[in-house]
């Protein structure tokens, strides 16, 4: 289950260094020059500093400074008789307050009264707002660890209790201040006859002045709100106009020609970089089919299966139903397919129930017949007739024997013919598709099915050895990964819904998710990212005004269907995800994973009330199932875009930069089928064990390290990174790793990575200080990845 991180911090992009020059414009070929120019410009962007208003600490400090300035100003005016009359006696100020019948003394008392009330109410409210999210996250994680539900009702109860508590605190504070401060004496002084002779009924005037000032403040706020609403309405009108213009342009032939040219240019650029194209996967499948001997293939045709396939291939509709008005045709077909699967399961259950009932009835009739026969034998009466149900059962058994004898005779005849004509090849009676699957790993498929039959529910004890057994399975498949990489891979599922596998080409980035899903029995789907992807429609689809249908992408189809198998892990692999701007086409997913799982809804289109929609479409939005993760593979070369901090902060990054040499493992390499419930339970139990968690001293030590890095390099970190660490470290340790190795991974990939691209003069000196800090407080060689990354930055700056 993904961790909720309500932090609203939006970090800015750290682009590639300016010294990494893009290819010369003369090297670009016709048809892709514009795209290359855009990529070159994006790499030359300067580093932007983080906005001050995104830091809760900076906001709190600013408010505190403003409060102190106002307090000092009021005290200064209060004690200086030579200054106070100057601003109160200004003609404009005097005329304004005299219009309402308010005197200078009234304004003075009103200012102090409002300042005191604002202080008594504002300080607790500021503290309540700043501490609500950390408390909410801790309560949320505790409930998840205990297996309790975390729904919208619980969220409402939490908010109600939280604000009622703070309102009570504010009332108590105001009561205590009323007791400690001599308000009674002040009121007596304000209403005394001596003061009334000079100032008039001061107490009543102060109340009236307070009301007038508050009314002025409310009027200003209402005016600001009205202006904001008018501006928002204008923006919506402009956005609607721009959207209609964009839709009209997208239907033109020029736009389609440009899109085709851009895809062709992207394909050629991938070819030049030695990368695979979407069409290559089809060629690989055709090559696999070409190796199957179809000359003697005898196909067993099942009309029902052929009809079912016709309904699914290419999103075709059922021939026996009118589906011309479907808004989501492919998703509706998926619903219908699973309805048939459920109906088939119900039919099998009913057949099993009928079989058991028939066996019970048969046993009862047999017992009654045997009892009647025994009674007739004792009394010397004739043997009773057999019930019809027993006669029918005997006839069925005889028919099965006859068919079995005929089948045995047919097989014997075929074997005799084969011995007489040994040169005649044996016919392949497999169904098309099954033969291809058998040719591509029959042994592994059998082993997985056997493991599935003998599967025992995973416990926490079994989970602790999962990384070693999966590494052994990889070795058996001739894939070699370090054990810490596998631990980080599994622990990453507990920390984020997005994992980025980044590094050199050919190091196994695409292999790891595919083989892992083979190992546990989940589903993995690969989607090559295109250079033309610019927004959400490229990844989930768009509504076509011409056809009146929503054009679903393959990713949307698989994402939608994942809801039908909640017990299996579902992984969506975005291959070469940084060949286009991730924060453009994946923005909705990045934002949606910041919310609780019940709010994971991706908008597709606006749907009119009463329009028939597929089962898992809610108000024009598709729900992301909780069994789904997104894996992005990213090459680090000049042909791709730099991944921004916004993406890195929300993802778990695993580096693939080293050549993995072959090795052997003595652990069992049999597949281990897992359900989502088992995996989630083991991860939650790993996070709940105290020995896996960071101690208070270890956490404080690491927090001091991050503060040192932030102060040294002028960097800021939100709560999101620390929340990910709190979920990542316990699972990493439960899989056999160490806390230092887990912190090293997160420090290098989440924090020190922010220094990439910084070439300011103070960075080199800061790296020297950081290296000394790590050696002093953690010891040399403890945080190996971080030390290696610091050395890499030093070489770049030298």
Coordinates of N, CA and C in Angstrom, one line a residue, residues 1 144-145 455-466 469 490-491 493-494 672-689 691-692 727-728 730-735:
X1 N 0.9 -1.2 0.0 CA 0.0 0.0 0.0 C 0.9 1.2 0.0
X144 N -2.9 1.9 9.5 CA -2.5 0.9 8.5 C -1.7 -0.2 9.1
X145 N -0.8 0.0 10.0 CA 0.0 -1.0 10.6 C -0.8 -2.0 11.4
X455 N 1.6 -24.1 -3.1 CA 1.9 -22.9 -2.4 C 1.4 -22.8 -1.0
X456 N 2.2 -22.3 -0.1 CA 1.8 -22.1 1.3 C 1.8 -20.6 1.6
X457 N 0.8 -20.1 2.3 CA 0.7 -18.7 2.6 C 2.0 -18.1 3.2
X458 N 2.5 -17.0 2.6 CA 3.8 -16.4 3.0 C 3.6 -15.8 4.4
X459 N 4.5 -16.1 5.3 CA 4.6 -15.4 6.6 C 5.7 -14.5 6.7
X460 N 5.8 -13.7 7.7 CA 6.9 -12.8 7.9 C 8.3 -13.5 7.9
X461 N 8.3 -14.7 8.4 CA 9.6 -15.5 8.4 C 10.0 -15.8 7.0
X462 N 9.0 -16.2 6.1 CA 9.3 -16.4 4.7 C 9.7 -15.1 4.0
X463 N 9.1 -14.0 4.4 CA 9.3 -12.8 3.7 C 10.8 -12.3 3.9
X464 N 11.4 -12.7 5.0 CA 12.8 -12.2 5.3 C 13.8 -12.9 4.3
X465 N 13.4 -14.0 3.7 CA 14.3 -14.7 2.7 C 13.9 -14.4 1.3
X466 N 12.9 -13.6 1.1 CA 12.4 -13.4 -0.3 C 13.4 -12.9 -1.2
X469 N 15.9 -15.6 -2.3 CA 15.3 -16.6 -3.2 C 15.0 -16.1 -4.6
X490 N 12.2 -4.5 -3.8 CA 11.0 -4.9 -3.1 C 10.6 -3.9 -2.1
X491 N 11.6 -3.2 -1.4 CA 11.2 -2.2 -0.4 C 10.6 -1.0 -1.0
X493 N 8.3 -0.9 -3.2 CA 6.9 -1.0 -3.3 C 6.2 -0.5 -2.1
X494 N 6.8 -0.4 -0.9 CA 6.2 0.1 0.3 C 6.3 1.6 0.4
X672 N 7.6 -18.5 -6.5 CA 6.9 -18.3 -5.3 C 5.6 -17.5 -5.5
X673 N 4.5 -18.1 -5.9 CA 3.3 -17.3 -6.2 C 2.8 -16.6 -5.0
X674 N 2.5 -15.3 -5.1 CA 2.1 -14.4 -4.0 C 0.8 -13.7 -4.4
X675 N 0.0 -13.5 -3.4 CA -1.2 -12.7 -3.6 C -0.9 -11.3 -3.0
X676 N -1.7 -10.3 -3.4 CA -1.5 -9.0 -2.9 C -1.7 -8.9 -1.4
X677 N -2.6 -9.7 -0.9 CA -2.9 -9.7 0.5 C -1.6 -10.2 1.3
X678 N -1.0 -11.2 0.8 CA 0.2 -11.8 1.5 C 1.3 -10.8 1.5
X679 N 1.6 -10.2 0.3 CA 2.7 -9.2 0.1 C 2.4 -8.0 1.0
X680 N 1.2 -7.5 1.0 CA 0.9 -6.3 1.8 C 1.0 -6.6 3.3
X681 N 0.5 -7.7 3.7 CA 0.6 -8.1 5.1 C 2.1 -8.2 5.6
X682 N 2.9 -8.8 4.8 CA 4.3 -9.0 5.2 C 5.0 -7.6 5.2
X683 N 4.7 -6.8 4.3 CA 5.4 -5.4 4.3 C 4.9 -4.6 5.5
X684 N 3.6 -4.7 5.8 CA 3.1 -3.9 7.0 C 3.7 -4.5 8.3
X685 N 3.9 -5.8 8.3 CA 4.5 -6.4 9.5 C 6.0 -6.1 9.6
X686 N 6.7 -6.0 8.5 CA 8.1 -5.6 8.5 C 8.2 -4.2 9.0
X687 N 7.3 -3.3 8.6 CA 7.4 -1.9 9.1 C 7.0 -1.8 10.6
X688 N 6.2 -2.7 11.1 CA 5.7 -2.6 12.5 C 6.8 -3.1 13.5
X689 N 7.7 -4.0 13.0 CA 8.7 -4.5 13.9 C 9.7 -3.4 14.4
X691 N 12.6 -3.6 15.7 CA 14.0 -3.8 15.4 C 14.4 -3.3 13.9
X692 N 13.4 -3.2 13.1 CA 13.6 -2.8 11.7 C 13.5 -1.3 11.6
X727 N 9.3 4.3 5.7 CA 8.7 3.1 5.1 C 9.7 2.2 4.4
X728 N 10.7 2.8 3.8 CA 11.6 2.1 3.0 C 12.6 1.3 3.9
X730 N 12.5 0.0 7.1 CA 12.1 -1.2 7.8 C 12.0 -2.4 6.9
X731 N 11.5 -2.2 5.7 CA 11.3 -3.3 4.7 C 12.7 -3.8 4.2
X732 N 13.5 -2.8 3.9 CA 14.9 -3.2 3.5 C 15.6 -4.0 4.5
X733 N 15.5 -3.6 5.8 CA 16.2 -4.3 6.9 C 15.5 -5.7 7.1
X734 N 14.2 -5.8 7.0 CA 13.5 -7.1 7.1 C 14.0 -8.1 6.0
X735 N 14.4 -7.6 4.9 CA 14.9 -8.5 3.8 C 16.3 -8.9 3.9

